Coordinates of C-alpha atoms in Angstrom, one line a residue:
M1 CA 174.0 111.8 122.5
T2 CA 173.5 109.5 119.6
S3 CA 173.1 111.3 116.3
P4 CA 169.5 111.2 115.1
S5 CA 170.6 110.0 111.7
L6 CA 172.4 107.1 113.3
T7 CA 169.4 106.3 115.4
L8 CA 167.2 106.4 112.3
T9 CA 169.6 104.1 110.5
L10 CA 169.5 101.6 113.4
L11 CA 165.7 101.7 113.4
V12 CA 165.6 100.9 109.7
V13 CA 168.4 98.3 109.6
L14 CA 168.3 96.4 112.9
P15 CA 164.8 94.8 112.5
I16 CA 165.8 93.6 109.1
F17 CA 169.3 92.4 110.1
S18 CA 168.1 90.7 113.3
W19 CA 165.5 88.7 111.3
C20 CA 168.2 87.6 108.8
I21 CA 170.7 86.4 111.4
L22 CA 168.3 84.8 113.8
P23 CA 169.6 81.3 114.3
A24 CA 167.3 78.3 113.9
V25 CA 167.6 75.7 116.7
G26 CA 169.3 72.6 115.6
T27 CA 171.3 74.0 112.6
T28 CA 174.3 72.0 111.3
L29 CA 177.5 72.1 113.2
S30 CA 179.4 73.8 110.5
L31 CA 183.1 73.5 109.7
A32 CA 183.8 76.6 111.7
N33 CA 182.4 75.0 114.8
L34 CA 184.5 71.9 114.2
N35 CA 187.5 74.1 113.9
G36 CA 186.5 75.8 117.1
L37 CA 186.5 72.5 118.9
K38 CA 189.8 71.5 117.4
S39 CA 191.2 74.9 118.4
Q40 CA 190.0 74.4 121.9
F41 CA 191.7 71.0 122.2
Q42 CA 194.9 72.3 120.6
T43 CA 195.0 75.2 123.1
G44 CA 194.5 72.7 125.9
L45 CA 197.5 70.7 124.7
K46 CA 199.7 73.8 124.9
S47 CA 199.2 74.0 128.7
T48 CA 199.8 70.6 130.3
A49 CA 199.6 71.8 133.9
D50 CA 196.9 69.3 134.9
L51 CA 196.1 65.8 133.9
P52 CA 192.3 66.1 133.3
S53 CA 192.9 68.9 130.7
L54 CA 195.6 66.9 129.0
H55 CA 193.3 63.8 128.8
Y56 CA 190.3 65.7 127.4
S57 CA 192.5 67.6 124.9
L58 CA 194.2 64.4 123.6
A59 CA 191.0 62.4 123.5
G60 CA 189.0 65.2 121.9
A61 CA 191.6 65.9 119.3
K62 CA 191.6 62.1 118.4
E63 CA 187.8 62.0 118.2
L64 CA 188.1 64.8 115.5
G65 CA 190.8 62.8 113.6
T66 CA 194.0 64.5 114.9
Q67 CA 196.8 62.2 116.3
S68 CA 198.9 63.9 118.9
P69 CA 202.7 63.5 119.3
E70 CA 204.0 60.6 121.5
T71 CA 206.0 63.1 123.6
F72 CA 202.9 63.7 125.7
C73 CA 203.5 60.3 127.3
N74 CA 206.2 61.9 129.5
D75 CA 203.7 64.6 130.7
I76 CA 201.2 61.9 131.5
K77 CA 203.7 59.9 133.6
K78 CA 204.9 63.1 135.4
L79 CA 201.4 64.4 136.2
V80 CA 199.7 61.2 137.4
D81 CA 199.0 60.8 141.1
K82 CA 199.4 57.1 142.0
S83 CA 197.3 57.5 145.1
N84 CA 194.2 59.0 143.4
A85 CA 191.9 56.8 141.3
E86 CA 190.6 59.8 139.2
S87 CA 194.1 60.8 138.3
I88 CA 194.9 57.2 137.3
Y89 CA 191.8 57.1 135.1
H90 CA 192.8 60.3 133.3
A91 CA 196.3 59.0 132.8
T92 CA 195.2 55.7 131.3
E93 CA 192.6 57.3 129.1
A94 CA 195.2 59.9 127.9
A95 CA 197.7 57.1 127.3
K96 CA 195.2 55.2 125.1
T97 CA 195.1 58.1 122.6
L98 CA 198.9 57.6 121.9
N99 CA 200.3 54.6 120.0
T100 CA 203.3 53.7 122.2
C101 CA 202.5 55.1 125.7
K102 CA 202.4 52.3 128.2
L103 CA 201.7 52.5 131.9
S104 CA 202.7 49.9 134.5
A105 CA 199.7 48.2 136.0
E106 CA 201.5 47.3 139.2
D107 CA 202.1 51.0 140.0
F108 CA 198.4 51.6 140.3
R109 CA 196.9 48.2 141.3
S110 CA 196.6 48.9 145.0
T111 CA 194.9 52.3 144.6
V112 CA 192.3 51.2 142.1
S113 CA 191.6 48.0 144.1
S114 CA 191.1 49.8 147.4
T115 CA 188.9 52.4 145.7
I116 CA 186.6 49.7 144.3
Q117 CA 186.4 47.9 147.6
S118 CA 186.0 51.0 149.8
D119 CA 182.5 51.7 151.2
K120 CA 183.2 55.4 151.1
S121 CA 183.8 55.6 147.3
T122 CA 181.3 57.5 145.2
T123 CA 179.8 56.3 142.0
A124 CA 182.2 58.6 140.1
E125 CA 185.2 57.1 142.0
I126 CA 184.0 53.6 141.3
Y127 CA 183.8 54.4 137.6
Y128 CA 187.3 55.9 137.6
A129 CA 188.7 52.9 139.3
V130 CA 186.9 50.3 137.2
H131 CA 187.7 52.1 133.9
A132 CA 191.4 52.5 134.9
S133 CA 191.6 48.9 135.8
I134 CA 190.2 47.8 132.4
N135 CA 192.7 50.1 130.7
L136 CA 195.6 48.7 132.7
G137 CA 194.5 45.1 132.0
L138 CA 193.6 44.4 135.6
S139 CA 190.8 42.0 136.6
V140 CA 187.6 43.4 138.1
D141 CA 185.1 41.6 140.2
A142 CA 182.0 42.5 138.2
S143 CA 179.5 41.2 140.7
A144 CA 181.1 43.1 143.6
V145 CA 181.0 46.3 141.5
E146 CA 177.4 45.7 140.6
K147 CA 176.5 45.3 144.3
R148 CA 178.4 48.4 145.2
L149 CA 176.6 50.4 142.4
N150 CA 173.2 49.1 143.6
A151 CA 174.0 50.2 147.2
L152 CA 175.1 53.7 146.0
A153 CA 171.9 54.1 144.0
K154 CA 170.0 54.0 147.2
T155 CA 171.9 56.9 148.7
D156 CA 172.6 59.0 145.6
D157 CA 170.0 59.1 142.9
S158 CA 171.3 62.2 141.1
I159 CA 171.3 62.1 137.3
L160 CA 175.1 62.5 137.3
S161 CA 175.6 59.6 139.6
Q162 CA 173.3 57.4 137.5
G163 CA 175.2 58.5 134.4
Y164 CA 178.5 57.3 136.0
A165 CA 176.7 54.0 136.9
L166 CA 175.8 53.5 133.3
L167 CA 179.4 54.2 132.2
T168 CA 180.7 51.8 134.8
A169 CA 178.3 49.1 133.7
A170 CA 179.6 49.6 130.1
Q171 CA 183.0 48.4 131.4
L172 CA 181.5 45.2 132.9
S173 CA 179.8 42.1 131.4
S174 CA 177.1 42.3 128.7
A175 CA 174.5 40.9 131.2
I176 CA 175.1 43.7 133.7
A177 CA 175.2 46.3 130.9
K178 CA 171.8 45.0 129.6
T179 CA 170.3 45.5 133.1
Y180 CA 171.4 49.1 133.1
A181 CA 170.6 49.7 129.4
D182 CA 166.9 48.9 130.3
T183 CA 166.9 52.0 132.5
I184 CA 167.8 54.4 129.7
N185 CA 164.1 55.3 129.0
D186 CA 163.5 56.1 132.6
L187 CA 166.6 58.4 132.7
V188 CA 165.4 60.1 129.5
Q189 CA 162.1 61.0 131.3
Q190 CA 164.1 62.8 134.0
A191 CA 165.4 65.4 131.4
D192 CA 164.1 68.9 131.6
E193 CA 162.3 70.2 128.5
V194 CA 163.1 73.8 127.4
D195 CA 160.7 75.7 125.1
G196 CA 159.2 72.5 123.8
H197 CA 162.2 71.6 121.6
L198 CA 165.2 71.1 123.9
L199 CA 166.1 68.4 126.4
Q200 CA 168.8 68.8 129.0
Y201 CA 169.7 67.7 132.5
E202 CA 170.4 69.8 135.5
G203 CA 174.1 70.6 135.4
G204 CA 174.1 71.9 131.9
I205 CA 176.0 70.7 128.8
S206 CA 178.7 68.8 130.8
T207 CA 176.2 66.6 132.6
T208 CA 173.8 66.2 129.7
A209 CA 176.6 65.2 127.3
L210 CA 178.1 62.7 129.8
V211 CA 174.8 61.0 130.5
F212 CA 173.9 61.0 126.8
N213 CA 177.2 59.3 126.0
A214 CA 176.5 56.8 128.8
F215 CA 173.3 55.8 127.0
Y216 CA 175.2 54.8 123.9
E217 CA 178.2 53.2 125.7
V218 CA 176.1 50.9 127.9
A219 CA 173.7 50.0 125.0
E220 CA 176.7 49.2 122.8
K221 CA 178.1 46.9 125.5
A222 CA 174.7 45.2 125.9
G223 CA 174.4 44.7 122.2
A224 CA 171.1 46.5 122.2
P225 CA 169.8 49.7 120.5
V226 CA 169.4 52.9 122.4
K227 CA 165.8 53.1 123.4
I228 CA 165.0 56.8 123.1
D229 CA 161.9 58.1 121.5
P230 CA 162.7 59.8 118.2
K231 CA 161.1 63.1 119.3
Q232 CA 163.2 63.1 122.4
L233 CA 166.3 62.2 120.5
V234 CA 165.7 65.3 118.2
K235 CA 165.3 67.5 121.3
F236 CA 168.7 66.2 122.6
A237 CA 170.2 66.9 119.2
N238 CA 168.7 70.4 119.2
Y239 CA 170.2 71.1 122.6
F240 CA 173.7 70.0 121.6
S241 CA 173.4 72.0 118.3
T242 CA 172.8 75.2 120.3
K243 CA 176.1 74.8 122.1
R244 CA 178.4 76.5 119.6
H245 CA 181.0 77.2 122.3
V246 CA 181.6 75.5 125.6
A247 CA 183.6 76.7 128.6
T248 CA 185.6 73.6 129.6
L249 CA 187.6 71.0 127.9
R250 CA 185.5 68.3 129.6
S251 CA 182.3 69.7 128.1
A252 CA 184.0 70.0 124.7
Y253 CA 185.1 66.4 124.8
Y254 CA 181.7 64.9 125.7
L255 CA 180.0 67.2 123.3
T256 CA 182.2 66.0 120.5
K257 CA 181.4 62.4 121.4
A258 CA 177.7 63.2 121.5
F259 CA 177.9 64.6 118.0
K260 CA 179.7 61.5 116.8
Y261 CA 177.1 59.1 118.3
L262 CA 174.3 61.1 116.6
S263 CA 176.1 61.0 113.3
N264 CA 177.1 57.4 113.3
N265 CA 175.2 55.3 110.8
K266 CA 175.2 52.4 113.2
N267 CA 172.9 54.5 115.4
T268 CA 169.9 56.6 114.7
V269 CA 171.2 59.6 112.8
A270 CA 169.9 63.1 113.4
V271 CA 169.3 64.8 110.0
V272 CA 169.8 68.5 109.9
V273 CA 168.4 70.8 107.3
S274 CA 169.9 74.3 107.0
R275 CA 169.7 77.1 104.6
L276 CA 172.9 77.8 102.6
S277 CA 171.7 80.5 100.4
S278 CA 170.8 84.0 101.4
S279 CA 167.5 84.6 103.2
E280 CA 166.5 87.0 100.4
V281 CA 164.8 85.6 97.4
N282 CA 164.5 87.9 94.3
A283 CA 165.0 88.0 90.6
Q284 CA 168.8 88.0 91.1
N285 CA 168.7 85.2 93.6
P286 CA 165.7 83.1 92.6
S287 CA 166.5 79.8 94.4
V288 CA 166.6 78.6 98.0
V289 CA 169.6 76.3 98.6
V290 CA 169.6 74.0 101.6
S291 CA 172.0 71.4 103.0
V292 CA 171.0 68.0 104.3
T293 CA 173.6 66.5 106.5
N294 CA 174.2 65.0 109.9
L295 CA 175.3 67.1 112.9
L296 CA 178.9 66.9 111.7
G297 CA 178.0 68.3 108.3
Q298 CA 178.6 64.9 106.6
S299 CA 176.4 63.3 104.0
V300 CA 173.5 61.1 105.1
G301 CA 172.9 59.6 101.7
E302 CA 170.5 60.4 98.9
M303 CA 167.2 61.9 100.0
T304 CA 164.0 63.0 98.3
V305 CA 163.5 66.5 99.7
T306 CA 160.0 68.0 99.2
A307 CA 158.7 71.4 99.9
E308 CA 155.3 70.5 101.4
S309 CA 154.3 74.1 101.5
A310 CA 155.6 77.7 101.6
K311 CA 153.3 80.0 103.6
R312 CA 153.4 83.7 103.9
K313 CA 153.6 84.7 107.5
E314 CA 151.4 87.7 107.2
D315 CA 148.2 85.8 106.2
G316 CA 149.1 82.1 105.8
V317 CA 148.7 82.1 102.0
V318 CA 150.3 79.0 100.5
V319 CA 152.4 79.9 97.4
V320 CA 154.3 76.6 96.9
S321 CA 152.9 73.1 97.5
K322 CA 154.4 69.6 97.1
Q323 CA 157.4 70.8 95.1
K324 CA 160.5 68.6 95.0
L325 CA 164.0 70.0 95.4
T326 CA 166.8 69.2 93.0
S327 CA 170.1 67.6 94.2
K328 CA 173.0 69.9 93.4
S329 CA 176.0 67.8 94.7
S330 CA 177.4 64.4 94.1
D331 CA 177.3 63.5 97.8
F332 CA 173.6 64.5 98.1
T333 CA 174.3 67.2 100.7
V334 CA 173.0 70.2 98.7
Y335 CA 169.5 70.7 97.3
E336 CA 167.9 73.6 95.4
L337 CA 164.3 74.9 95.3
S338 CA 163.3 77.3 92.6
F339 CA 161.2 79.7 94.6
F340 CA 161.0 83.1 93.0
D341 CA 158.2 84.0 90.8
K342 CA 156.8 87.4 89.8
K343 CA 153.4 86.3 91.0
I344 CA 154.7 85.6 94.6
P345 CA 154.2 88.9 96.5
R346 CA 157.0 90.3 98.6
G347 CA 157.0 89.3 102.2
F348 CA 158.2 86.7 104.7
Y349 CA 157.7 83.0 104.1
T350 CA 158.2 79.8 106.0
I351 CA 159.0 76.7 103.8
H352 CA 158.1 73.3 105.3
L353 CA 160.4 70.5 104.1
T354 CA 160.1 66.8 104.5
L355 CA 162.8 64.2 103.7
T356 CA 162.4 60.7 102.4
P357 CA 165.6 58.5 102.6
R358 CA 166.4 56.6 99.4
T359 CA 168.9 54.4 101.2
N360 CA 168.7 52.1 104.3
G361 CA 169.2 53.7 107.6
D362 CA 167.5 54.9 110.8
F363 CA 167.0 58.7 110.8
V364 CA 165.3 61.3 112.9
G365 CA 164.5 64.9 111.9
L366 CA 163.0 64.0 108.5
T367 CA 159.9 66.1 109.1
D368 CA 159.0 69.4 110.7
N369 CA 162.0 71.1 109.0
T370 CA 161.3 74.8 108.3
I371 CA 163.3 77.4 106.4
N372 CA 162.6 81.1 106.7
V373 CA 163.0 83.3 103.6
K374 CA 161.8 86.6 102.5
V375 CA 160.8 87.6 98.9
T376 CA 162.2 91.1 98.1
S377 CA 161.7 93.3 95.2
E378 CA 163.5 96.2 93.6
A379 CA 161.7 99.5 94.0
V380 CA 162.0 103.0 92.5
L381 CA 160.9 106.4 93.7
E382 CA 158.6 108.2 91.3
N383 CA 156.5 111.3 91.1
A384 CA 158.6 113.1 93.7
E385 CA 158.2 116.8 94.1
L386 CA 159.2 119.5 96.6
S387 CA 156.7 122.3 97.0
V388 CA 156.8 125.7 98.8
A389 CA 153.2 126.8 99.6
D390 CA 151.8 129.9 101.3
R391 CA 150.2 128.8 104.5
D392 CA 147.2 131.2 104.1
N393 CA 146.8 131.0 100.3
A394 CA 147.0 127.4 99.0
A395 CA 147.0 128.7 95.4
Q396 CA 150.4 130.2 95.8
V397 CA 152.6 127.1 95.3
K398 CA 156.0 126.8 93.9
T399 CA 156.8 123.2 92.9
F400 CA 160.1 121.6 92.1
K401 CA 160.0 118.2 90.2
L402 CA 162.5 115.7 91.5
T403 CA 164.1 112.7 89.8
Y404 CA 166.0 110.1 91.9
P405 CA 168.9 110.3 92.7
T406 CA 169.4 113.9 91.5
A407 CA 169.3 116.8 94.0
L408 CA 168.1 120.3 93.3
S409 CA 170.9 122.6 92.3
G410 CA 169.6 126.0 93.3
N411 CA 168.4 127.5 96.6
V412 CA 165.0 126.9 98.0
E413 CA 163.7 129.6 100.3
V414 CA 160.9 129.1 102.8
D415 CA 159.9 131.7 105.4
Y416 CA 157.5 131.7 108.3
H417 CA 154.6 132.5 106.1
Q418 CA 155.1 129.3 104.1
K419 CA 155.2 125.6 104.5
L420 CA 157.4 122.9 102.9
I421 CA 155.6 119.9 101.2
V422 CA 157.3 116.8 99.9
K423 CA 155.4 114.1 97.9
F424 CA 156.6 110.8 96.4
Q425 CA 155.6 107.3 95.5
V426 CA 157.4 103.9 95.9
K427 CA 156.8 101.6 93.0
A428 CA 157.9 97.9 92.5
K429 CA 160.2 97.7 89.5
Q430 CA 159.0 94.3 88.2
T431 CA 155.2 94.7 88.7
D432 CA 154.8 98.5 88.5
E433 CA 152.7 98.2 91.7
F434 CA 152.7 101.1 94.1
L435 CA 154.1 100.0 97.5
R436 CA 153.6 100.9 101.1
V437 CA 156.8 100.7 103.0
Q438 CA 157.5 100.2 106.7
Q439 CA 159.5 103.4 107.2
A440 CA 159.6 106.7 105.3
F441 CA 161.1 109.9 106.8
L442 CA 162.1 113.4 105.8
R443 CA 165.3 114.6 107.5
L444 CA 166.2 118.3 107.7
A445 CA 169.7 119.0 109.0
N446 CA 171.0 122.4 110.0
K447 CA 174.3 122.8 108.1
K448 CA 175.8 125.0 110.8
S449 CA 174.9 123.2 114.1
N450 CA 174.3 119.7 112.5
K451 CA 171.0 119.5 114.4
E452 CA 168.6 117.2 112.7
V453 CA 164.8 117.3 112.6
I454 CA 163.0 114.3 111.3
Y455 CA 159.3 114.0 110.1
L456 CA 157.3 110.9 109.3
A457 CA 156.0 110.6 105.8
E458 CA 152.5 109.1 105.7
A459 CA 150.9 107.3 102.8
A460 CA 147.5 108.4 101.5
T461 CA 144.6 105.9 101.2
G462 CA 144.0 104.4 97.9
A463 CA 145.9 102.3 95.4
D464 CA 148.4 105.0 94.4
A465 CA 149.8 105.1 98.0
Q466 CA 151.2 108.6 97.7
Y467 CA 153.5 109.6 100.6
K468 CA 153.4 113.2 101.8
V469 CA 155.3 115.3 104.4
E470 CA 154.2 118.8 105.3
V471 CA 156.3 121.1 107.5
D472 CA 154.7 124.4 108.5
L473 CA 157.4 126.9 109.6
T474 CA 155.0 128.6 112.0
T475 CA 153.5 125.6 113.8
N476 CA 156.7 123.6 113.6
A477 CA 159.1 126.4 114.5
N478 CA 159.9 124.9 118.0
D479 CA 161.2 121.7 116.3
F480 CA 163.9 123.8 114.7
L481 CA 164.5 126.0 117.9
H482 CA 163.7 128.9 115.5
Q483 CA 167.1 128.5 113.9
S484 CA 167.1 130.2 110.6
G485 CA 169.7 129.3 108.0
A486 CA 170.7 126.7 105.5
Y487 CA 169.4 123.1 105.8
E488 CA 170.1 119.9 104.0
V489 CA 166.9 117.9 103.1
A490 CA 167.1 114.1 102.6
L491 CA 164.4 111.4 102.0
L492 CA 164.9 108.1 103.8
V493 CA 162.9 105.0 102.8
G494 CA 163.3 101.5 104.1
D495 CA 161.5 98.2 104.2
A496 CA 162.5 94.7 105.0
S497 CA 161.1 93.4 101.8
L498 CA 163.0 95.9 99.6
Q499 CA 166.3 94.8 98.1
T500 CA 167.8 98.2 99.0
G501 CA 166.6 101.2 100.9
F502 CA 166.9 104.8 99.8
S503 CA 168.8 107.7 101.2
W504 CA 168.1 110.6 98.8
K505 CA 169.5 114.1 99.3
L506 CA 166.8 116.3 97.8
T507 CA 168.7 119.6 98.3
D508 CA 171.6 120.8 100.4
N509 CA 170.6 124.5 100.4
L510 CA 167.1 124.9 101.8
Q511 CA 167.0 128.4 103.4
L512 CA 164.5 128.6 106.3
S513 CA 163.5 131.9 107.9
F514 CA 161.7 132.1 111.2
H515 CA 159.9 135.1 112.7
E516 CA 161.0 134.9 116.3
D517 CA 164.5 135.6 117.4
N518 CA 166.9 132.8 117.3
V519 CA 167.0 130.5 120.3
P520 CA 170.6 129.5 121.2
D521 CA 171.2 126.0 120.1
T522 CA 173.1 123.5 122.2
D523 CA 176.0 122.0 120.3
H524 CA 175.4 118.2 120.6
L525 CA 179.1 117.6 120.9
N526 CA 179.2 119.6 124.2
L527 CA 176.7 117.3 125.8
Y528 CA 179.6 115.0 126.7
S529 CA 181.9 117.6 128.1
A530 CA 182.8 117.7 131.8
K531 CA 180.1 119.3 134.0
P532 CA 180.8 121.5 137.0
E533 CA 181.7 119.6 140.1
I534 CA 178.8 119.0 142.5
V535 CA 180.0 120.0 146.0
H536 CA 177.8 118.7 148.8
Q537 CA 176.4 121.5 151.0
F538 CA 176.1 120.4 154.6
R539 CA 173.4 122.0 156.8
E540 CA 174.9 124.7 159.0
D541 CA 175.0 123.9 162.7
E542 CA 172.2 125.4 164.8
K543 CA 173.1 128.1 167.3
R544 CA 174.1 126.7 170.7
P545 CA 173.2 128.4 174.0
P546 CA 176.0 130.2 175.9
A547 CA 178.4 128.1 177.9
T548 CA 177.1 129.6 181.1
V549 CA 173.7 128.0 180.5
S550 CA 175.2 124.6 179.8
L551 CA 177.3 124.8 183.0
V552 CA 174.3 125.8 185.1
F553 CA 172.2 122.9 183.9
S554 CA 175.2 120.5 184.4
A555 CA 175.5 121.7 188.0
L556 CA 171.8 121.2 188.6
T557 CA 172.2 117.6 187.3
A558 CA 175.0 116.9 189.7
L559 CA 173.3 118.7 192.7
P560 CA 171.6 115.6 194.1
L561 CA 174.9 113.8 194.3
L562 CA 176.5 116.8 196.0
I563 CA 173.6 116.9 198.6
L564 CA 174.2 113.1 199.2
L565 CA 177.9 113.6 199.9
I566 CA 177.2 116.6 202.2
L567 CA 174.6 114.5 204.2
W568 CA 177.1 111.6 204.5
F569 CA 179.7 113.9 206.0
T570 CA 177.2 115.7 208.3
I571 CA 175.2 112.7 209.6
G572 CA 177.7 110.0 208.9
A573 CA 177.6 107.0 206.7
N574 CA 176.7 103.6 208.3
F575 CA 179.0 100.9 206.9
S576 CA 178.4 98.6 209.8
G577 CA 175.4 96.9 208.2
L578 CA 177.5 96.0 205.1
P579 CA 178.3 92.3 205.3
L580 CA 181.8 91.2 204.4
G581 CA 182.6 88.5 201.9
L582 CA 182.9 87.7 198.2
S583 CA 179.2 88.4 197.3
P584 CA 179.1 92.0 198.6
L585 CA 182.5 92.8 197.0
G586 CA 181.5 91.2 193.7
F587 CA 178.1 93.0 193.7
H588 CA 179.6 96.4 194.2
I589 CA 182.4 95.8 191.7
S590 CA 179.8 94.7 189.1
H591 CA 177.5 97.7 189.9
G592 CA 180.5 100.0 189.5
A593 CA 181.3 98.3 186.2
V594 CA 177.7 99.2 185.0
F595 CA 178.3 102.9 185.8
A596 CA 181.7 102.8 184.1
L597 CA 180.0 101.2 181.0
M598 CA 177.6 104.1 180.9
Y599 CA 180.5 106.5 180.8
F600 CA 182.1 104.6 178.0
Y601 CA 178.8 104.6 176.1
W602 CA 178.7 108.4 176.5
K603 CA 182.3 108.8 175.3
Y604 CA 183.3 105.9 173.0
L605 CA 180.8 103.1 172.4
D606 CA 177.6 102.8 170.4
M607 CA 174.4 101.3 171.6
F608 CA 175.0 97.8 170.2
Q609 CA 178.5 97.5 171.6
T610 CA 177.2 98.7 175.0
M611 CA 174.4 96.2 175.0
R612 CA 176.9 93.3 174.4
Y613 CA 179.2 94.4 177.2
L614 CA 176.2 95.0 179.5
A615 CA 174.9 91.5 178.9
L616 CA 178.3 90.2 180.1
V617 CA 178.4 92.4 183.2
S618 CA 174.8 91.7 184.2
I619 CA 175.5 88.0 184.8
P620 CA 177.9 88.5 187.8
L621 CA 175.8 91.5 188.9
F622 CA 172.7 89.3 189.1
L623 CA 174.4 86.4 190.8
F624 CA 176.3 88.5 193.4
G625 CA 173.3 90.7 194.0
H626 CA 171.0 87.7 194.6
R627 CA 173.5 86.2 197.1
L628 CA 173.9 89.6 198.9
L629 CA 170.2 90.1 199.3
A630 CA 169.8 86.6 200.6
T631 CA 172.5 87.2 203.2
L632 CA 170.9 90.5 204.3
A633 CA 167.5 88.8 204.5
A634 CA 168.9 86.0 206.6
R635 CA 170.6 88.4 208.9
R636 CA 167.4 90.4 209.4
E637 CA 165.4 87.3 210.1
K638 CA 168.0 86.2 212.7
K639 CA 167.8 89.5 214.5
A640 CA 164.0 89.2 214.6

């Protein structure tokens, strides 16, 4: 069982901690994330068991600025399958990442040509063959490929197939590429929107990144801009930013390319605003520091960053309006907002930032940027006192004044005629304002059994907000299981808007005396010990009748058969009317098989097995029986 003190700590800390670490969608891909992608590609290069992984690792590492050794060329030539267009594509793409790795075009000509010409090839296979042909310097009949792509579009309209079609068109002429580039807006409309701020395609990050890259490749070949609505572009960027880690090298490669396209100044650049400073703003940390970068954490040029407003979440009160941030770095990636003021009350705030470029460029994400912060204050505990009062005579009170963080040195005795009272106030250090906190508890821990009892401290109405805890040893005796002895008393105070919480030991020698006899306490450590084994008790068999009774009833059951046999021997059995032939023989054999099956059902088989066998036996039984009855009827008619 979890210790109550640990549980209390979790209750105080977790809400605060979770708010602080809650990630905002679309935050900058930091250096740690780039290192993670690099590490994933480097790990892929250590295992060269398959060609696709080698291709994506080499190409991904190069996208991030790492040139791989030329020795991988031998692995490429060893792993390539000359009869498979996809394998040839991966080989040629991997070879392109190296400076001196050359592949013989003649070794692969027949395979890529037959794949392009085959009516059974998929859109992906066409792309692999066309791209491999371009890499090998082989000529491609662009018009024939276009016709093939148009035919495939009628049978496979999946988003992945359309993405491969765009990638293929990017390898052909500018005119063909322009035709496909005009379809980008239609493909964007097919994306699924998640929570109003993400766009993705069915198939996850791998499919979404591949299709997104296809937009840029085909538009670049057509010499036209990518026609995506800025709001939709931001949603794609948000989706990619949430993918901190991906499972496959293929996804990592296309994700890296997507980040580069969104960070390239030739295209529309997604601007990302993220908080660099702590979420806490106070006298020691008065400023909010933000970074303004692209998705790769690189500078996007000088910006005018303005805090349009800072609103308190509790009531929407605006505490900052139209305040410009100051640039704090030479590359214009870091900006500072002086936020803390004694007049700003503690609490949670949302800062709305807008950006205005001071250089030429096409940007998205300049508005609707929000930063969450909380204003915290230092607090002190004042006017704390511990009192022991007679429960029947309120005038008899013994009060001990307390000063944080000092504990009482002597013993404090409380018996069942008395009650324990603790009072205190929480005051803001800067403003001398009495505060109401989210959580305030009094913990009493038995020093012998370590059992803890926790009471909630409640604040009185009024401006002074005095907290009070009252423990009556008569009415609350069950909470302590009537365990007399020495207790440690601690005061726990926590709030998300306090710089630090309080855990104040008031005394470690509070002597409690209860009237009733002690109730044995269960040591919490023994709750996890092995319990006695549970042995299943089967119901005892009911009494059976004597064997004589069973034999008598069995004999009575067999009596009709015995009478039949006696009559056959006495009167005689007439077998002359039994016709000869296959049908009578088959009927009697099948009929006997049914009786045999009943015996096996009684001894060995279950109902379902018996029904299956009976279904098989009933077929010849029906056919032979029908023929036998027909024969008997014909014979009877002939005699008549």
